[in-house]
């Protein structure tokens, strides 16, 4: 618990985390577009700024200056509220991702927003609240495609939330705590990716599904339902959904880093912790982009039966085996 | 502590507003949404009571899983323009009657026990109160039998759901065959 920190430090940390993560989003955007270009033997954006590096700035300016259109059948206030829910739920989760141990940069504050004993549950709680953003957005748009997208999002999130929870349960059991700082501290000998390799695989697959990224992007499958829940959205409201999706990618990467790759651990003094965390998170973000470029989208029934019939039993088995091993040793 | 007091009144008002919304809103979709709001504000009240685990569980299980299913079903079959019609006759009389009985009961309970405590700062919470570890050891030591009974009940419910789903699928196959 960060009971020793005073309110001022907490406020400063909140602002720093918010600012840094929001700056990361444009970087992921340009990285994704450039890498997708490379993966598909294209150049990618190369006109705005040096080698197209200013493309995200142009994208954001375009989104901000666009007109908001609202269909006649829509519920306007709810349509405005939905992207807000997505963003708030995403940013709130960022607070628990640990970038360094308490005292790494001197003083008695830790390099994380908050360290709560319910860490992983906090992640699940806001993850499930983020669903209401997609659901309300799709429902209130008053369009069939949006509605279908929202329904797919609902079914997908319910199915994969169970698997993602069980995959992290093994980690929590091994570390004996649900606080992410404690979990990283517990990986001093060995990163949890070794003993919890099955859990790691399940977490990554379910994480892709949770963030609705390809190949699990059924809620917005553009070849089937136009653009799913955000079909009727334009301008910065669409931009908010877009940003929330990237924040979700950052969160999944951050949780995976803390739970499986030893968080801030790496060569060099502890003060370098945040650098290691950022490096490991970048590797995960690259993986997200790589898989998006490589794998085709699953069919909807495949997605469902994969989640319930393969992933969930496997995750349960993983928890069971972990429990037996922990009791025996 | 003024922050906690402000949060208490905000969350209390939100929880009450959500609960009133559930029963007064005509559109079932909005009704379900105000139930979600009510549950989230309840979680905030749990947080103020140092029950972090309970608050998170509340959001994950109720707002995040149970209510998602409600929203899902209502959005599919609820029919957004179709108002829920109040049942006539007996419910009109019985509903207020039961509400009145509940109010009287709550008043007796309040007057009898805890009114004197409102002005006091409240009891100290022991260290580790409300943490997952504490609740886990309570569930697996002191309340082991009720805990296992509840999980058995859930298992029965899950099996029942599977049986019902299979039976319905069987009927559909028959219809297709005929």
Short mmCIF file of C-alpha atoms in Angstrom, two decimals:
data_model
loop_
_atom_site.label_atom_id
_atom_site.label_comp_id
_atom_site.label_asym_id
_atom_site.label_seq_id
_atom_site.Cartn_x
_atom_site.Cartn_y
_atom_site.Cartn_z
CA UNK A 1 0.00 0.00 0.00
CA UNK A 2 1.22 3.48 -0.81
CA UNK A 3 0.11 4.85 2.51
CA UNK A 4 3.33 6.82 3.08
CA UNK A 5 2.98 8.89 -0.07
CA UNK A 6 1.38 12.25 0.34
CA UNK A 7 -1.39 13.56 -1.85
CA UNK A 8 0.86 15.88 -3.84
CA UNK A 9 3.12 13.02 -4.97
CA UNK A 10 0.06 11.02 -5.97
CA UNK A 11 -1.32 13.88 -8.05
CA UNK A 12 2.03 14.40 -9.80
CA UNK A 13 2.25 10.68 -10.55
CA UNK A 14 -1.27 10.65 -11.94
CA UNK A 15 -0.47 13.54 -14.27
CA UNK A 16 2.84 11.99 -15.40
CA UNK A 17 1.27 8.61 -16.17
CA UNK A 18 -1.61 10.21 -18.02
CA UNK A 19 0.67 12.46 -20.07
CA UNK A 20 3.25 9.79 -20.91
CA UNK A 21 0.72 7.16 -21.95
CA UNK A 22 -1.25 9.59 -24.08
CA UNK A 23 2.00 10.47 -25.85
CA UNK A 24 2.67 6.79 -26.47
CA UNK A 25 -0.52 6.41 -28.50
CA UNK A 26 0.69 8.43 -31.55
CA UNK A 27 3.97 6.46 -31.51
CA UNK A 28 2.09 3.16 -31.63
CA UNK A 29 -0.06 4.59 -34.39
CA UNK A 30 2.88 5.45 -36.65
CA UNK A 31 4.70 2.24 -35.70
CA UNK A 32 1.64 0.20 -36.60
CA UNK A 33 1.11 1.90 -39.94
CA UNK A 34 4.79 1.73 -40.87
CA UNK A 35 5.14 -1.91 -39.81
CA UNK A 36 1.92 -2.95 -41.51
CA UNK A 37 3.31 -1.37 -44.64
CA UNK A 38 6.54 -3.37 -44.31
CA UNK A 39 4.71 -6.61 -43.60
CA UNK A 40 2.63 -6.10 -46.72
CA UNK A 41 5.54 -4.97 -48.93
CA UNK A 42 4.35 -1.38 -49.01
CA UNK A 43 6.09 1.78 -47.91
CA UNK A 44 3.47 2.86 -45.40
CA UNK A 45 2.84 6.55 -44.75
CA UNK A 46 5.84 8.56 -46.01
CA UNK A 47 4.58 12.03 -46.94
CA UNK A 48 3.98 14.06 -43.77
CA UNK A 49 7.20 15.12 -42.09
CA UNK A 50 10.51 13.24 -42.27
CA UNK A 51 9.73 9.78 -43.72
CA UNK A 52 6.10 10.20 -42.73
CA UNK A 53 6.86 10.42 -39.02
CA UNK A 54 4.38 13.26 -38.51
CA UNK A 55 1.52 11.21 -39.93
CA UNK A 56 -0.18 10.69 -36.52
CA UNK A 57 -0.24 14.45 -35.95
CA UNK A 58 -1.97 14.90 -39.29
CA UNK A 59 -4.38 12.06 -38.47
CA UNK A 60 -5.32 13.59 -35.13
CA UNK A 61 -5.75 17.07 -36.63
CA UNK A 62 -8.02 15.60 -39.27
CA UNK A 63 -10.11 13.75 -36.66
CA UNK A 64 -10.41 16.82 -34.43
CA UNK A 65 -11.54 19.07 -37.26
CA UNK A 66 -14.15 16.67 -38.62
CA UNK A 67 -17.87 17.17 -38.16
CA UNK A 68 -19.75 14.97 -35.69
CA UNK A 69 -22.63 13.31 -37.44
CA UNK A 70 -25.43 11.69 -35.45
CA UNK A 71 -28.00 9.42 -37.14
CA UNK A 72 -31.69 10.26 -36.69
CA UNK A 73 -32.28 6.92 -34.96
CA UNK A 74 -29.46 7.45 -32.47
CA UNK A 75 -29.57 8.39 -28.81
CA UNK A 76 -27.26 11.45 -28.92
CA UNK A 77 -26.27 11.78 -25.26
CA UNK A 78 -25.41 8.11 -24.97
CA UNK A 79 -23.47 8.24 -28.21
CA UNK A 80 -21.36 11.01 -26.72
CA UNK A 81 -20.95 9.17 -23.41
CA UNK A 82 -19.80 5.82 -24.81
CA UNK A 83 -16.28 6.79 -26.01
CA UNK A 84 -15.77 8.55 -22.68
CA UNK A 85 -16.45 5.31 -20.79
CA UNK A 86 -13.93 3.46 -22.95
CA UNK A 87 -11.21 6.06 -22.39
CA UNK A 88 -11.81 6.44 -18.65
CA UNK A 89 -11.75 2.68 -18.05
CA UNK A 90 -8.54 2.39 -20.07
CA UNK A 91 -6.66 5.24 -18.41
CA UNK A 92 -7.76 4.15 -14.93
CA UNK A 93 -6.20 0.72 -15.44
CA UNK A 94 -2.85 2.27 -16.35
CA UNK A 95 -2.46 3.37 -12.74
CA UNK A 96 -1.56 -0.13 -11.53
CA UNK A 97 1.14 -0.93 -14.09
CA UNK A 98 4.42 -0.87 -12.15
CA UNK A 99 7.42 0.84 -13.78
CA UNK A 100 9.82 0.54 -10.89
CA UNK A 101 10.04 -0.50 -7.24
CA UNK A 102 9.43 1.92 -4.37
CA UNK A 103 12.47 4.14 -3.94
CA UNK A 104 14.03 3.36 -7.32
CA UNK A 105 14.47 7.04 -8.09
CA UNK A 106 15.16 8.10 -4.50
CA UNK A 107 12.51 9.35 -2.13
CA UNK A 108 9.86 7.05 -0.79
CA UNK A 109 7.58 6.87 -3.78
CA UNK A 110 7.18 3.98 -6.19
CA UNK A 111 7.18 4.30 -9.95
CA UNK A 112 3.56 3.29 -10.35
CA UNK A 113 0.24 5.02 -9.94
CA UNK A 114 -1.11 2.95 -7.10
CA UNK A 115 -0.22 -0.40 -5.58
CA UNK A 116 -3.43 -2.03 -4.42
CA UNK A 117 -3.65 -5.49 -2.85
CA UNK A 118 -6.43 -6.27 -5.33
CA UNK A 119 -4.22 -5.29 -8.31
CA UNK A 120 -5.32 -7.94 -10.80
CA UNK A 121 -8.98 -7.63 -9.81
CA UNK A 122 -8.70 -3.89 -10.41
CA UNK A 123 -7.54 -4.68 -13.94
CA UNK A 124 -10.49 -7.04 -14.49
CA UNK A 125 -12.96 -4.58 -12.99
CA UNK A 126 -12.04 -1.75 -15.34
CA UNK A 127 -11.66 -4.18 -18.23
CA UNK A 128 -15.26 -5.21 -17.77
CA UNK A 129 -16.40 -1.60 -17.46
CA UNK A 130 -14.70 -0.80 -20.76
CA UNK A 131 -17.22 -3.14 -22.34
CA UNK A 132 -20.02 -0.66 -21.64
CA UNK A 133 -18.27 1.84 -23.89
CA UNK A 134 -18.48 -0.51 -26.88
CA UNK A 135 -21.93 -1.77 -25.97
CA UNK A 136 -23.55 1.63 -25.43
CA UNK A 137 -21.77 3.08 -28.44
CA UNK A 138 -23.09 0.35 -30.70
CA UNK A 139 -26.57 0.30 -29.22
CA UNK A 140 -27.10 4.06 -29.15
CA UNK A 141 -25.95 4.54 -32.74
CA UNK A 142 -29.30 3.23 -33.92
CA UNK A 143 -27.84 1.27 -36.80
CA UNK A 144 -27.96 -2.44 -37.51
CA UNK A 145 -24.23 -2.78 -38.10
CA UNK A 146 -23.35 -0.93 -34.92
CA UNK A 147 -25.80 -3.10 -33.00
CA UNK A 148 -24.31 -6.31 -34.39
CA UNK A 149 -20.84 -5.07 -33.50
CA UNK A 150 -21.92 -4.26 -29.95
CA UNK A 151 -23.51 -7.69 -29.54
CA UNK A 152 -20.36 -9.37 -30.78
CA UNK A 153 -18.30 -7.28 -28.37
CA UNK A 154 -20.54 -8.36 -25.49
CA UNK A 155 -20.34 -12.06 -26.29
CA UNK A 156 -16.60 -11.92 -26.94
CA UNK A 157 -15.76 -10.05 -23.75
CA UNK A 158 -17.78 -12.38 -21.55
CA UNK A 159 -16.23 -15.45 -23.14
CA UNK A 160 -12.63 -14.33 -22.91
CA UNK A 161 -12.76 -12.52 -19.59
CA UNK A 162 -13.09 -15.87 -17.81
CA UNK A 163 -10.04 -17.25 -19.60
CA UNK A 164 -7.95 -14.14 -18.96
CA UNK A 165 -8.88 -14.24 -15.29
CA UNK A 166 -7.95 -17.89 -14.89
CA UNK A 167 -4.68 -17.41 -16.79
CA UNK A 168 -3.55 -14.75 -14.31
CA UNK A 169 -4.80 -16.78 -11.35
CA UNK A 170 -1.80 -19.10 -11.78
CA UNK A 171 0.53 -16.09 -11.49
CA UNK A 172 -1.30 -14.76 -8.45
CA UNK A 173 -1.09 -18.17 -6.79
CA UNK A 174 2.62 -18.53 -7.48
CA UNK A 175 3.40 -15.04 -6.20
CA UNK A 176 0.97 -15.36 -3.31
CA UNK A 177 -0.40 -11.89 -4.00
CA UNK A 178 -2.55 -10.01 -6.47
CA UNK A 179 -0.60 -6.77 -6.17
CA UNK A 180 1.43 -6.23 -9.34
CA UNK A 181 4.37 -4.81 -7.37
CA UNK A 182 4.47 -7.94 -5.20
CA UNK A 183 4.20 -10.11 -8.31
CA UNK A 184 7.23 -8.42 -9.89
CA UNK A 185 9.16 -8.61 -6.60
CA UNK A 186 8.46 -12.33 -6.51
CA UNK A 187 10.12 -12.87 -9.90
CA UNK A 188 13.63 -12.15 -8.60
CA UNK A 189 14.75 -15.74 -9.24
CA UNK A 190 12.91 -16.61 -12.40
CA UNK A 191 10.46 -14.77 -14.63
CA UNK A 192 7.00 -16.28 -14.43
CA UNK A 193 6.99 -16.90 -18.16
CA UNK A 194 8.95 -20.12 -17.42
CA UNK A 195 6.80 -21.82 -14.76
CA UNK A 196 3.59 -20.25 -16.08
CA UNK A 197 4.21 -20.67 -19.81
CA UNK A 198 0.74 -22.08 -20.50
CA UNK A 199 -0.77 -19.25 -18.51
CA UNK A 200 1.27 -16.79 -20.58
CA UNK A 201 -0.01 -18.23 -23.87
CA UNK A 202 -3.61 -18.19 -22.64
CA UNK A 203 -3.19 -14.64 -21.39
CA UNK A 204 -1.80 -13.44 -24.71
CA UNK A 205 -4.58 -15.08 -26.76
CA UNK A 206 -7.30 -13.86 -24.43
CA UNK A 207 -5.59 -10.47 -24.29
CA UNK A 208 -5.84 -10.15 -28.06
CA UNK A 209 -9.52 -11.00 -27.76
CA UNK A 210 -10.07 -8.55 -24.89
CA UNK A 211 -8.56 -5.68 -26.82
CA UNK A 212 -10.59 -6.68 -29.92
CA UNK A 213 -7.49 -6.53 -32.09
CA UNK A 214 -7.12 -8.67 -35.21
CA UNK A 215 -7.42 -11.67 -35.50
CA UNK A 216 -10.13 -11.22 -32.84
CA UNK A 217 -11.64 -7.98 -34.14
CA UNK A 218 -15.14 -9.37 -34.67
CA UNK A 219 -16.78 -6.36 -32.95
CA UNK A 220 -15.57 -4.16 -35.81
CA UNK A 221 -14.91 -6.74 -38.54
CA UNK A 222 -14.80 -4.36 -41.48
CA UNK A 223 -15.34 -7.03 -44.11
CA UNK A 224 -18.57 -8.20 -42.46
CA UNK A 225 -20.31 -5.43 -40.53
CA UNK A 226 -18.80 -2.21 -42.00
CA UNK A 227 -16.99 -1.08 -38.87
CA UNK A 228 -19.05 -2.63 -36.11
CA UNK A 229 -19.84 -0.64 -33.01
CA UNK A 230 -18.13 2.51 -34.28
CA UNK A 231 -19.75 2.56 -37.74
CA UNK A 232 -21.74 5.73 -37.05
CA UNK A 233 -18.94 7.50 -35.26
CA UNK A 234 -16.79 10.20 -36.80
CA UNK A 235 -14.31 12.84 -35.80
CA UNK A 236 -12.78 12.78 -32.35
CA UNK A 237 -15.49 10.52 -30.93
CA UNK A 238 -14.25 7.84 -33.28
CA UNK A 239 -10.74 8.97 -32.34
CA UNK A 240 -11.54 8.28 -28.69
CA UNK A 241 -12.60 4.71 -29.44
CA UNK A 242 -9.46 4.33 -31.51
CA UNK A 243 -7.31 5.69 -28.71
CA UNK A 244 -9.05 3.46 -26.15
CA UNK A 245 -8.14 0.45 -28.28
CA UNK A 246 -4.48 1.44 -28.28
CA UNK A 247 -4.55 2.11 -24.54
CA UNK A 248 -5.98 -1.38 -24.15
CA UNK A 249 -3.02 -2.73 -26.13
CA UNK A 250 -0.64 -0.83 -23.83
CA UNK A 251 -2.43 -2.21 -20.77
CA UNK A 252 -2.31 -5.82 -21.95
CA UNK A 253 1.39 -5.33 -22.75
CA UNK A 254 2.00 -3.75 -19.34
CA UNK A 255 0.19 -6.48 -17.42
CA UNK A 256 1.99 -9.17 -19.43
CA UNK A 257 5.32 -7.45 -18.71
CA UNK A 258 4.62 -7.26 -14.98
CA UNK A 259 3.12 -10.73 -14.63
CA UNK A 260 5.31 -12.80 -16.92
CA UNK A 261 8.46 -10.91 -17.96
CA UNK A 262 9.68 -9.73 -14.58
CA UNK A 263 8.48 -6.13 -14.87
CA UNK A 264 11.29 -3.68 -14.14
CA UNK A 265 13.93 -6.40 -13.73
CA UNK A 266 16.89 -6.27 -16.07
CA UNK A 267 20.64 -5.61 -16.12
CA UNK A 268 21.84 -2.39 -14.57
CA UNK A 269 20.71 -0.44 -11.49
CA UNK A 270 17.11 -0.40 -10.38
CA UNK A 271 16.76 3.21 -11.51
CA UNK A 272 16.74 1.89 -15.09
CA UNK A 273 13.57 -0.10 -14.32
CA UNK A 274 11.15 2.07 -16.30
CA UNK A 275 13.37 1.70 -19.36
CA UNK A 276 13.17 -2.10 -19.16
CA UNK A 277 9.43 -1.96 -18.67
CA UNK A 278 9.04 0.27 -21.72
CA UNK A 279 11.30 -2.00 -23.78
CA UNK A 280 9.39 -5.13 -22.85
CA UNK A 281 6.09 -3.39 -23.46
CA UNK A 282 7.31 -2.26 -26.89
CA UNK A 283 8.15 -5.87 -27.71
CA UNK A 284 4.57 -6.85 -26.87
CA UNK A 285 3.16 -3.99 -28.91
CA UNK A 286 5.31 -5.17 -31.84
CA UNK A 287 3.88 -8.66 -31.34
CA UNK A 288 0.36 -7.22 -31.46
CA UNK A 289 1.13 -5.52 -34.80
CA UNK A 290 2.96 -8.53 -36.18
CA UNK A 291 0.08 -10.90 -35.45
CA UNK A 292 -2.41 -8.42 -36.86
CA UNK A 293 -0.49 -8.39 -40.12
CA UNK A 294 -0.03 -12.15 -40.23
CA UNK A 295 -3.20 -13.93 -39.19
CA UNK A 296 -6.62 -13.76 -40.86
CA UNK A 297 -9.71 -12.97 -38.82
CA UNK A 298 -11.40 -15.95 -37.17
CA UNK A 299 -14.96 -16.78 -38.05
CA UNK A 300 -17.37 -15.77 -35.30
CA UNK A 301 -18.40 -19.30 -34.26
CA UNK A 302 -14.75 -20.38 -34.32
CA UNK A 303 -13.97 -17.56 -31.93
CA UNK A 304 -16.70 -18.64 -29.53
CA UNK A 305 -15.96 -22.34 -29.57
CA UNK A 306 -12.23 -21.65 -29.25
CA UNK A 307 -12.83 -19.51 -26.19
CA UNK A 308 -15.20 -21.85 -24.39
CA UNK A 309 -14.05 -25.28 -25.52
CA UNK A 310 -10.28 -24.92 -25.71
CA UNK A 311 -9.05 -21.84 -23.88
CA UNK A 312 -11.27 -22.12 -20.80
CA UNK A 313 -10.61 -25.82 -20.02
CA UNK A 314 -6.91 -25.25 -20.66
CA UNK A 315 -6.86 -22.27 -18.27
CA UNK A 316 -8.71 -24.29 -15.62
CA UNK A 317 -6.26 -27.14 -16.04
CA UNK A 318 -3.38 -24.68 -15.71
CA UNK A 319 -4.76 -23.38 -12.42
CA UNK A 320 -5.29 -26.92 -11.17
CA UNK A 321 -1.76 -28.04 -12.06
CA UNK A 322 -0.29 -24.87 -10.55
CA UNK A 323 -2.20 -25.48 -7.33
CA UNK A 324 -1.01 -29.10 -7.12
CA UNK A 325 2.60 -28.12 -7.81
CA UNK A 326 2.45 -25.34 -5.22
CA UNK A 327 1.04 -27.65 -2.56
CA UNK A 328 3.52 -30.45 -3.30
CA UNK A 329 6.67 -28.29 -3.36
CA UNK B 1 -11.57 13.19 5.74
CA UNK B 2 -13.84 15.67 3.97
CA UNK B 3 -13.06 13.87 0.71
CA UNK B 4 -14.48 10.61 2.04
CA UNK B 5 -17.59 12.40 3.24
CA UNK B 6 -18.14 14.05 -0.13
CA UNK B 7 -17.61 10.70 -1.86
CA UNK B 8 -20.04 9.04 0.54
CA UNK B 9 -22.83 11.45 -0.27
CA UNK B 10 -22.11 11.37 -4.00
CA UNK B 11 -22.04 7.56 -4.07
CA UNK B 12 -25.07 7.30 -1.81
CA UNK B 13 -27.07 9.66 -3.98
CA UNK B 14 -25.90 7.79 -7.09
CA UNK B 15 -26.86 4.41 -5.65
CA UNK B 16 -30.29 5.70 -4.63
CA UNK B 17 -30.81 7.39 -7.99
CA UNK B 18 -29.83 4.20 -9.81
CA UNK B 19 -32.17 2.10 -7.69
CA UNK B 20 -35.06 4.50 -8.25
CA UNK B 21 -34.25 4.52 -11.97
CA UNK B 22 -34.52 0.73 -12.14
CA UNK B 23 -38.12 0.73 -10.99
CA UNK B 24 -39.35 3.95 -12.58
CA UNK B 25 -37.80 3.97 -16.05
CA UNK B 26 -40.19 2.62 -18.68
CA UNK B 27 -37.60 1.49 -21.20
CA UNK B 28 -36.10 -1.84 -20.05
CA UNK B 29 -32.70 -0.99 -21.57
CA UNK B 30 -32.40 2.20 -19.50
CA UNK B 31 -33.71 0.32 -16.52
CA UNK B 32 -30.89 -2.21 -16.79
CA UNK B 33 -28.35 0.57 -17.29
CA UNK B 34 -29.45 2.33 -14.14
CA UNK B 35 -29.06 -0.97 -12.31
CA UNK B 36 -25.47 -1.03 -13.59
CA UNK B 37 -24.96 2.52 -12.30
CA UNK B 38 -26.47 1.50 -8.96
CA UNK B 39 -24.07 -1.45 -8.65
CA UNK B 40 -21.05 0.70 -9.47
CA UNK B 41 -22.00 3.29 -6.87
CA UNK B 42 -22.47 0.47 -4.36
CA UNK B 43 -18.91 -0.60 -5.16
CA UNK B 44 -17.75 2.95 -4.34
CA UNK B 45 -19.54 2.69 -0.99
CA UNK B 46 -17.74 -0.62 -0.34
CA UNK B 47 -14.44 1.13 -1.12
CA UNK B 48 -15.23 3.78 1.46
CA UNK B 49 -15.80 0.98 3.97
CA UNK B 50 -12.26 -0.38 3.34
CA UNK B 51 -13.70 -3.44 1.59
CA UNK B 52 -11.52 -3.25 -1.51
CA UNK B 53 -11.88 -6.88 -2.47
CA UNK B 54 -15.64 -6.74 -2.16
CA UNK B 55 -15.77 -3.58 -4.27
CA UNK B 56 -13.68 -5.12 -7.05
CA UNK B 57 -15.65 -8.36 -6.91
CA UNK B 58 -18.87 -6.37 -7.08
CA UNK B 59 -17.76 -4.63 -10.26
CA UNK B 60 -16.24 -7.73 -11.88
CA UNK B 61 -19.07 -10.13 -11.10
CA UNK B 62 -22.18 -7.96 -11.14
CA UNK B 63 -21.45 -4.95 -13.33
CA UNK B 64 -18.99 -6.84 -15.51
CA UNK B 65 -20.56 -10.25 -16.00
CA UNK B 66 -24.15 -10.56 -14.78
CA UNK B 67 -25.28 -7.16 -16.02
CA UNK B 68 -23.51 -7.67 -19.35
CA UNK B 69 -25.82 -10.63 -19.91
CA UNK B 70 -28.85 -8.55 -18.89
CA UNK B 71 -27.86 -5.77 -21.27
CA UNK B 72 -27.22 -8.34 -23.98
CA UNK B 73 -30.62 -9.98 -23.61
CA UNK B 74 -32.57 -6.75 -23.20
CA UNK B 75 -30.87 -5.19 -26.21
CA UNK B 76 -31.74 -8.25 -28.28
CA UNK B 77 -35.31 -9.03 -27.24
CA UNK B 78 -36.38 -6.14 -25.02
CA UNK B 79 -37.69 -3.97 -27.82
CA UNK B 80 -36.51 -0.45 -27.03
CA UNK B 81 -39.90 1.21 -27.63
CA UNK B 82 -41.97 -1.31 -25.74
CA UNK B 83 -42.67 -0.05 -22.22
CA UNK B 84 -42.99 -2.49 -19.36
CA UNK B 85 -46.62 -2.40 -18.36
CA UNK B 86 -47.35 -2.43 -14.65
CA UNK B 87 -49.27 -5.47 -13.50
CA UNK B 88 -52.74 -4.55 -12.30
CA UNK B 89 -54.72 -5.56 -9.26
CA UNK B 90 -53.03 -7.51 -6.55
CA UNK B 91 -49.50 -6.15 -7.12
CA UNK B 92 -50.70 -2.57 -6.83
CA UNK B 93 -51.93 -3.28 -3.33
CA UNK B 94 -49.29 -5.75 -2.22
CA UNK B 95 -46.26 -3.81 -3.50
CA UNK B 96 -46.70 -0.68 -1.34
CA UNK B 97 -47.77 -2.87 1.57
CA UNK B 98 -44.53 -4.86 1.51
CA UNK B 99 -42.51 -1.68 1.00
CA UNK B 100 -44.18 -0.17 4.04
CA UNK B 101 -43.48 -3.27 6.14
CA UNK B 102 -39.82 -3.13 5.04
CA UNK B 103 -39.56 0.55 6.02
CA UNK B 104 -41.01 -0.16 9.45
CA UNK B 105 -38.63 -3.07 9.93
CA UNK B 106 -35.62 -0.97 8.92
CA UNK B 107 -36.71 1.84 11.23
CA UNK B 108 -36.94 -0.58 14.16
CA UNK B 109 -33.49 -1.97 13.35
CA UNK B 110 -31.96 1.50 13.01
CA UNK B 111 -33.52 2.92 16.16
CA UNK B 112 -32.66 -0.17 18.11
CA UNK B 113 -28.99 -0.40 17.26
CA UNK B 114 -26.81 2.01 15.43
CA UNK B 115 -28.24 5.51 15.60
CA UNK B 116 -25.97 6.40 18.49
CA UNK B 117 -22.92 5.49 16.42
CA UNK B 118 -23.56 8.01 13.65
CA UNK B 119 -21.69 10.79 15.44
CA UNK B 120 -18.77 8.58 16.50
CA UNK B 121 -15.74 8.04 14.24
CA UNK B 122 -16.57 4.33 14.01
CA UNK B 123 -14.52 1.35 15.07
CA UNK B 124 -10.91 0.91 13.99
CA UNK B 125 -10.38 -1.57 11.22
CA UNK B 126 -7.70 -4.19 11.89
CA UNK B 127 -4.69 -4.26 9.55
CA UNK B 128 -5.31 -6.31 6.44
CA UNK B 129 -9.07 -5.89 6.75
CA UNK B 130 -10.85 -6.47 3.45
CA UNK B 131 -7.75 -7.68 1.59
CA UNK B 132 -7.99 -10.80 -0.60
CA UNK B 133 -5.78 -12.74 1.81
CA UNK B 134 -8.01 -11.97 4.79
CA UNK B 135 -11.22 -12.80 2.95
CA UNK B 136 -9.67 -15.96 1.51
CA UNK B 137 -8.68 -17.29 4.90
CA UNK B 138 -12.13 -16.44 6.27
CA UNK B 139 -13.81 -18.31 3.44
CA UNK B 140 -11.59 -21.37 3.68
CA UNK B 141 -11.42 -21.61 7.49
CA UNK B 142 -14.32 -20.09 9.36
CA UNK B 143 -16.94 -20.23 6.62
CA UNK B 144 -15.75 -23.34 4.81
CA UNK B 145 -19.05 -25.24 4.87
CA UNK B 146 -21.28 -22.39 3.61
CA UNK B 147 -18.64 -21.58 0.99
CA UNK B 148 -18.53 -25.15 -0.30
CA UNK B 149 -22.33 -25.37 -0.17
CA UNK B 150 -22.59 -22.24 -2.29
CA UNK B 151 -20.11 -23.56 -4.83
CA UNK B 152 -22.05 -26.85 -4.96
CA UNK B 153 -25.21 -24.85 -5.63
CA UNK B 154 -23.47 -23.03 -8.48
CA UNK B 155 -22.30 -26.34 -9.91
CA UNK B 156 -25.86 -27.67 -9.85
CA UNK B 157 -27.07 -24.51 -11.58
CA UNK B 158 -24.39 -24.85 -14.27
CA UNK B 159 -25.29 -28.49 -14.89
CA UNK B 160 -28.95 -27.50 -15.03
CA UNK B 161 -28.21 -24.84 -17.62
CA UNK B 162 -26.36 -27.36 -19.78
CA UNK B 163 -29.21 -29.87 -19.50
CA UNK B 164 -31.82 -27.26 -20.45
CA UNK B 165 -29.74 -26.04 -23.40
CA UNK B 166 -29.27 -29.59 -24.68
CA UNK B 167 -32.96 -30.39 -24.37
CA UNK B 168 -33.89 -27.31 -26.40
CA UNK B 169 -31.41 -28.20 -29.10
CA UNK B 170 -32.93 -31.68 -29.26
CA UNK B 171 -36.37 -30.15 -29.88
CA UNK B 172 -35.01 -28.04 -32.70
CA UNK B 173 -33.53 -31.10 -34.35
CA UNK B 174 -36.91 -32.83 -34.14
CA UNK B 175 -38.60 -29.86 -35.77
CA UNK B 176 -36.09 -29.87 -38.55
CA UNK B 177 -36.58 -33.62 -39.01
CA UNK B 178 -40.38 -33.30 -39.13
#
